[in-house]
Amino acid sequence: MQGQIYLTGFMGSGKSTVARCLQNEYGLTQLEMDARIVEEEGMAISRIFAEKGEAYFRQLETELLRRLSGEQGLVVSCGGGTVMRPENVALMKRNGVIVLLTATPETIYERVKENHDRPLLEGNMNVDYIRGLMEQRRPKYEAAADFAVQTDGKTAAEICAEIVKKMDLNDGK
Ligand code: S3P
């Protein structure tokens, strides 16, 4: 595979699960941006936000994307906010295909409600807040994406298969 596959979408849209599935089922190498940042900074996402601030975290995302653009053939599971910066989208577009995973606010809520390492949702863990933030971000998610896959009610294997099929079509064969 030339270039990268960048998986984007709202928190809880399934990016990490689908990236792992693409690795296990299709032999691609996955890299989760949040996990790499946690490893490199030696602290959890919530602690980075609390102690260093969101702007610092966003800069780490951009720097990581820059470094990754020198590599080939990775499935990169992005953070939910990565495509909010035009600079990040430009880097991603230059280096691969951007796949948007979508889900309803209700589905997202069910997937993320027990997790406490998402600073943007702490104290806001409800469907209405998720819907509002999703609507606010939707134009940027949609503008960045080469194509979207809806994930509600689907298994990771089904979502992976859809992505692989669409990538083949996108090869123009
Ligand atoms: C964020 C999403 C998170 C993480 C950080 C900010 C966002 O990643 O990068 O908490 O702005 O949507 P996930 O989408 O993997 O939860």
Coordinates of C-alpha atoms and ligand atoms in Angstrom, one line a residue:
M1 CA 0.0 0.0 0.0
Q2 CA 1.3 3.4 -0.9
G3 CA 0.8 6.3 1.5
Q4 CA -1.2 6.0 4.7
I5 CA -4.8 5.4 5.7
Y6 CA -5.9 8.0 8.2
L7 CA -8.9 7.0 10.2
T8 CA -10.8 10.1 11.5
G9 CA -14.1 10.7 13.2
F10 CA -15.6 11.8 16.5
M11 CA -14.5 10.2 19.8
G12 CA -15.9 6.7 20.0
S13 CA -16.5 6.4 16.3
G14 CA -14.3 3.2 16.4
K15 CA -11.0 4.5 14.9
S16 CA -8.7 2.5 17.2
T17 CA -10.8 -0.7 17.0
V18 CA -11.0 -0.5 13.2
A19 CA -7.2 0.2 12.9
R20 CA -6.5 -2.9 15.0
C21 CA -8.8 -4.9 12.9
L22 CA -7.1 -3.7 9.7
Q23 CA -3.8 -4.8 11.3
N24 CA -5.0 -8.2 12.4
E25 CA -7.1 -9.1 9.4
Y26 CA -5.3 -7.4 6.6
G27 CA -1.7 -7.3 7.8
L28 CA -1.4 -3.5 7.8
T29 CA 0.5 -1.8 10.5
Q30 CA -1.6 0.4 12.8
L31 CA -0.5 3.4 14.8
E32 CA -2.7 5.2 17.2
M33 CA -1.8 8.9 17.6
D34 CA -3.1 9.2 21.1
A35 CA -1.2 6.1 22.3
R36 CA 2.0 7.4 20.7
I37 CA 1.6 10.8 22.3
V38 CA 0.9 9.2 25.7
E39 CA 4.0 7.0 25.3
E40 CA 6.2 9.9 24.3
E41 CA 5.0 12.4 26.9
G42 CA 4.8 9.7 29.6
M43 CA 1.4 10.8 30.8
A44 CA -2.3 10.2 30.1
I45 CA -4.2 12.4 27.7
S46 CA -6.3 13.8 30.6
R47 CA -3.1 14.8 32.4
I48 CA -1.6 16.4 29.3
F49 CA -4.7 18.5 28.9
A50 CA -4.8 19.4 32.7
E51 CA -1.2 20.2 33.2
K52 CA 0.0 21.5 29.8
G53 CA -3.3 22.6 28.1
E54 CA -5.2 21.7 25.0
A55 CA -3.0 23.9 22.7
Y56 CA 0.1 22.0 23.7
F57 CA -1.7 18.7 22.9
R58 CA -2.8 20.0 19.5
Q59 CA 0.8 21.0 18.7
L60 CA 2.0 17.5 19.6
E61 CA -0.6 16.1 17.2
T62 CA 0.7 18.3 14.4
E63 CA 4.3 17.4 15.1
L64 CA 3.5 13.7 15.2
L65 CA 1.7 13.9 11.9
R66 CA 4.7 15.6 10.4
R67 CA 7.0 12.8 11.5
L68 CA 4.6 10.2 10.3
S69 CA 4.4 11.7 6.8
G70 CA 7.9 10.4 6.2
E71 CA 6.6 6.8 6.5
Q72 CA 4.6 4.5 4.2
G73 CA 1.8 2.1 4.5
L74 CA 0.5 2.8 8.1
V75 CA -3.1 2.8 9.3
V76 CA -3.1 5.9 11.5
S77 CA -5.8 6.2 14.0
C78 CA -6.1 9.9 14.6
G79 CA -7.5 11.7 17.6
G80 CA -11.1 13.0 17.3
G81 CA -9.9 16.5 17.0
T82 CA -7.0 16.1 14.6
V83 CA -8.8 17.2 11.4
M84 CA -9.9 20.4 13.1
R85 CA -6.6 22.0 12.1
P86 CA -6.3 22.8 8.4
E87 CA -2.5 22.3 8.6
N88 CA -3.1 18.7 9.8
V89 CA -5.5 18.0 7.0
A90 CA -3.0 19.3 4.4
L91 CA -0.4 16.9 5.8
M92 CA -2.8 14.0 5.7
K93 CA -4.0 14.7 2.2
R94 CA -0.5 14.8 0.9
N95 CA 0.3 11.4 2.4
G96 CA -2.7 9.2 2.0
V97 CA -6.4 8.6 2.2
I98 CA -8.6 10.1 4.9
V99 CA -11.4 7.8 6.0
L100 CA -14.2 9.2 8.2
L101 CA -16.0 6.9 10.6
T102 CA -19.4 8.1 11.7
A103 CA -22.0 7.1 14.3
T104 CA -25.0 8.7 15.9
P105 CA -24.6 10.6 19.2
E106 CA -26.6 7.9 20.9
T107 CA -24.2 5.2 19.7
I108 CA -21.1 7.4 20.6
Y109 CA -22.5 7.9 24.1
E110 CA -23.0 4.2 24.6
R111 CA -19.4 3.5 23.5
V112 CA -17.7 6.2 25.6
K113 CA -19.8 6.7 28.7
E114 CA -17.6 4.5 31.0
N115 CA -14.3 6.1 29.8
H116 CA -12.6 8.9 31.8
D117 CA -9.6 9.7 29.6
R118 CA -11.4 12.0 27.3
P119 CA -11.0 15.5 28.8
L120 CA -13.5 17.1 26.4
L121 CA -16.3 14.8 27.6
E122 CA -15.5 14.9 31.4
G123 CA -18.4 16.7 33.0
N124 CA -20.2 16.7 29.6
M125 CA -21.0 13.0 29.3
N126 CA -24.4 13.1 27.7
V127 CA -26.0 12.7 24.3
D128 CA -26.9 16.4 23.9
Y129 CA -23.4 17.6 24.5
I130 CA -22.0 14.9 22.1
R131 CA -24.6 15.9 19.5
G132 CA -23.7 19.6 19.8
L133 CA -19.9 19.1 19.5
M134 CA -20.4 16.6 16.6
E135 CA -22.6 19.1 14.7
Q136 CA -20.0 21.9 15.3
R137 CA -17.3 19.6 13.9
R138 CA -19.2 17.9 11.1
P139 CA -18.2 20.4 8.3
K140 CA -14.5 19.8 9.0
Y141 CA -14.8 16.1 9.2
E142 CA -16.7 15.9 6.0
A143 CA -14.5 18.4 4.1
A144 CA -11.4 16.4 5.1
A145 CA -12.7 12.9 4.2
D146 CA -12.1 11.1 1.0
F147 CA -14.9 8.8 2.0
A148 CA -17.1 8.0 5.0
V149 CA -18.2 4.7 6.6
Q150 CA -21.2 4.7 8.9
T151 CA -20.5 2.4 11.9
D152 CA -23.7 2.1 13.9
G153 CA -24.7 -1.5 14.4
K154 CA -21.7 -2.9 12.5
T155 CA -18.9 -5.1 13.7
A156 CA -15.3 -4.0 13.3
A157 CA -14.8 -6.7 10.7
E158 CA -17.7 -5.4 8.6
I159 CA -16.3 -1.8 8.8
C160 CA -12.8 -3.0 7.9
A161 CA -14.2 -5.0 4.9
E162 CA -16.0 -1.8 3.7
I163 CA -12.9 0.3 3.9
V164 CA -10.8 -2.3 2.1
K165 CA -13.4 -2.5 -0.7
K166 CA -13.6 1.3 -1.1
M167 CA -9.9 1.6 -1.1
D168 CA -9.7 -0.9 -4.0
L169 CA -12.3 1.1 -5.9
N170 CA -10.4 4.3 -5.1
D171 CA -7.3 2.7 -6.7
G172 CA -9.1 3.2 -10.0
K173 CA -8.7 -0.4 -11.1
Ligands
S3P1 C1 -10.1 14.4 21.2 C2 -10.2 13.1 21.0 C3 -9.4 12.1 21.7 C4 -8.1 12.7 22.2 C5 -8.4 13.9 22.9 C6 -9.1 15.0 22.1 C7 -11.0 15.3 20.4 O1 -9.2 10.9 20.8 O2 -7.3 12.9 21.0 O3 -9.1 13.6 24.1 O4 -10.7 16.6 20.4 O5 -12.0 14.9 19.9 P1 -10.3 9.8 20.5 O6 -11.1 10.3 19.3 O7 -9.5 8.6 20.1 O8 -11.1 9.6 21.7

